[in-house]
Each structure stands twice: as structure tokens, then as C-alpha cells.
Coordinates of C-alpha atoms in Angstrom, one line a residue:
M246 CA 71.4 -116.9 241.5
Q247 CA 69.1 -114.9 240.7
Q248 CA 68.2 -114.3 237.0
V249 CA 66.5 -111.3 234.7
K250 CA 63.4 -113.2 234.3
H251 CA 62.4 -113.7 238.5
L252 CA 63.0 -109.6 238.6
L253 CA 60.5 -109.2 236.5
A254 CA 58.1 -111.9 237.6
A255 CA 58.3 -110.6 241.5
K256 CA 57.7 -106.8 239.6
G257 CA 54.4 -108.1 237.5
N258 CA 56.0 -108.8 234.6
A259 CA 55.2 -105.3 233.9
V260 CA 56.4 -103.1 230.6
Y261 CA 55.5 -99.3 230.6
A262 CA 56.4 -98.3 227.4
V263 CA 55.9 -94.5 225.6
A264 CA 56.4 -93.8 221.7
P265 CA 58.7 -91.9 220.2
D266 CA 56.4 -89.1 219.2
A267 CA 54.4 -88.7 222.4
A268 CA 54.8 -86.1 224.6
V269 CA 57.2 -85.7 227.1
Y270 CA 54.7 -84.9 229.8
E271 CA 52.7 -87.9 229.0
A272 CA 55.8 -89.8 229.3
L273 CA 56.6 -87.7 232.9
Q274 CA 52.4 -88.7 233.7
Q275 CA 52.8 -92.1 232.9
M276 CA 56.2 -92.4 235.0
A277 CA 54.6 -91.0 238.0
D278 CA 51.8 -93.3 238.1
K279 CA 53.6 -95.8 237.4
N280 CA 56.2 -95.1 240.3
V281 CA 59.4 -96.0 237.8
G282 CA 62.2 -93.4 236.4
A283 CA 62.6 -95.0 233.0
L284 CA 60.5 -96.0 230.2
A285 CA 60.9 -97.9 226.7
V286 CA 60.7 -96.2 223.9
I287 CA 58.7 -97.9 221.5
R288 CA 58.2 -97.2 217.6
G289 CA 55.8 -100.1 216.3
D290 CA 57.7 -103.6 218.0
E291 CA 61.1 -102.1 218.2
L292 CA 63.1 -100.7 221.1
V293 CA 64.7 -97.7 219.8
G294 CA 65.9 -95.9 223.2
I295 CA 64.5 -95.5 226.7
V296 CA 63.2 -91.8 228.7
S297 CA 64.3 -90.9 232.2
E298 CA 64.0 -88.5 234.3
R299 CA 67.3 -87.6 234.1
D300 CA 66.9 -87.0 230.2
Y301 CA 63.9 -84.6 231.3
A302 CA 66.0 -82.8 234.1
R303 CA 68.9 -82.4 231.6
K304 CA 66.8 -81.8 228.6
I305 CA 63.9 -80.3 229.0
V306 CA 64.5 -78.8 232.2
L307 CA 68.1 -77.3 232.0
K308 CA 67.0 -76.0 228.8
D309 CA 63.8 -74.5 229.7
R310 CA 62.2 -76.4 226.7
S311 CA 58.0 -77.2 226.8
S312 CA 57.5 -81.0 228.2
R313 CA 53.6 -80.5 226.4
E314 CA 55.4 -79.5 223.1
T315 CA 59.0 -81.7 223.2
P316 CA 58.3 -85.3 221.2
V317 CA 59.7 -87.3 224.0
A318 CA 62.4 -88.9 220.3
E319 CA 63.6 -85.5 220.9
I320 CA 65.0 -86.1 224.5
M321 CA 65.3 -90.1 225.0
T322 CA 68.8 -91.9 225.2
P323 CA 68.6 -93.8 221.8
G324 CA 70.4 -96.9 221.6
V325 CA 70.7 -98.7 225.0
V326 CA 72.3 -101.0 226.2
T327 CA 69.7 -104.6 227.0
V328 CA 69.3 -107.8 228.2
G329 CA 67.8 -110.9 228.0
P330 CA 65.5 -112.6 230.6
D331 CA 68.0 -115.3 231.3
A332 CA 71.0 -112.8 232.1
S333 CA 71.9 -113.2 235.8
V334 CA 71.9 -110.3 238.4
D335 CA 75.5 -110.4 239.1
D336 CA 75.7 -109.5 234.6
C337 CA 73.4 -106.7 235.5
M338 CA 74.9 -105.4 238.0
R339 CA 78.6 -105.2 236.3
L340 CA 76.3 -103.8 233.0
C341 CA 75.2 -100.8 235.3
T342 CA 78.1 -100.4 236.9
D343 CA 80.8 -100.3 234.3
N344 CA 78.6 -98.2 232.1
R345 CA 77.3 -95.8 234.5
L346 CA 74.0 -97.5 233.7
R347 CA 70.2 -96.7 235.8
H348 CA 67.7 -98.9 233.9
L349 CA 68.7 -102.3 231.5
P350 CA 65.6 -102.8 229.0
V351 CA 65.0 -106.4 228.8
L352 CA 64.7 -108.0 225.9
D353 CA 63.4 -111.7 224.6
G354 CA 63.3 -112.6 220.9
G355 CA 63.4 -108.8 220.2
R356 CA 60.0 -107.8 221.9
V357 CA 60.4 -105.4 224.9
V358 CA 59.4 -107.7 228.1
G359 CA 60.5 -104.9 230.8
M360 CA 62.8 -102.9 232.4
V361 CA 65.2 -103.4 235.7
S362 CA 66.9 -100.8 237.1
I363 CA 69.8 -100.4 239.5
G364 CA 67.5 -100.8 242.2
D365 CA 66.3 -103.6 241.1
L366 CA 69.4 -105.2 241.0
V367 CA 71.2 -103.6 244.6
K368 CA 67.7 -105.3 246.2
A369 CA 68.0 -108.7 244.9
T370 CA 71.9 -108.8 245.5
I371 CA 71.3 -107.9 248.9
S372 CA 68.6 -110.5 249.8
E373 CA 71.1 -113.3 248.5
Q374 CA 73.1 -112.2 250.3
R375 CA 71.1 -112.2 253.4
E376 CA 69.8 -115.5 252.9
T377 CA 73.3 -116.3 252.1
I378 CA 74.3 -115.4 256.3
N379 CA 71.6 -117.3 257.2
Q380 CA 72.4 -120.5 256.0
L381 CA 76.0 -120.2 257.1
E382 CA 74.6 -118.8 260.8
S383 CA 72.4 -121.8 261.0
Y384 CA 75.4 -123.9 260.2
I385 CA 77.7 -122.0 262.7
V386 CA 75.4 -122.6 265.1
G387 CA 73.8 -126.3 264.2

């Protein structure tokens, strides 16, 4: 069973973050440049929330606000669910599906070390299932 730290290593252990006082436009630009759907929002060393494309759509576009003038803090999702690097993919998948989450920040000793998405978890689950199927087929065929 894979752990979150394996997913982060496969993704290059990158941490994409933005400050809460940054403009939403800056966050969107970073998401586009890095091809990610969410960023950790960090003040100093503390995770204070996440900002996602969904937050942008719901709180900027639909409310006809300016992404250049609105700070991230006004649209971010505070109090996010987090996991540790030793959490299993299965446990993370359960957290995401039970709570309808798309992104899980990963904390190690209170420090953000990455973020996994539901897409990362689905991909890892499917890969693990394929490996099991291949092993079973090899056993059956002999």
C-alpha cells in the first residue's frame, strides 16, 4: 500500500504556495504555470488555508470581482483537512470521498511538504490494482 510520501516524491516534492495577502491573479498565474488546481496558503511557516480554481470560480467569477484587486485571504478555504506523509493512499481517498475534498495538504512536523489531489490518489489506486491483476494473471497462467 502506497503512502503519501511516495506520491510526493513521484511529483518531485514540489510545494506550491502563495501568501494570503497576494492578489488572486498571482495565485491563478502560479496555478496555470505549474499546472495545478490548488495552492497552499501560507503565512510565515503556518498553513492558513488553500486556494483552488473552484474558489476562484465561485468567489471571483460568479460574484463579478477583480482577481487583480482581491487578496487570496478573501476567497481561500480556511481550516483545511491535512494529512501526514506516512498516510496511506487508501486513508486519503477515504478522507477525500467522505468529505468531498479535491486537495489534501501534506504536513510534516507542522510544515507543508506538498499537496495531493484526488487525481493523484485515483492514479495511485489504479496503478496498484493493475499491479495486483498482473500478479494474479501470472500466477493463474503459471
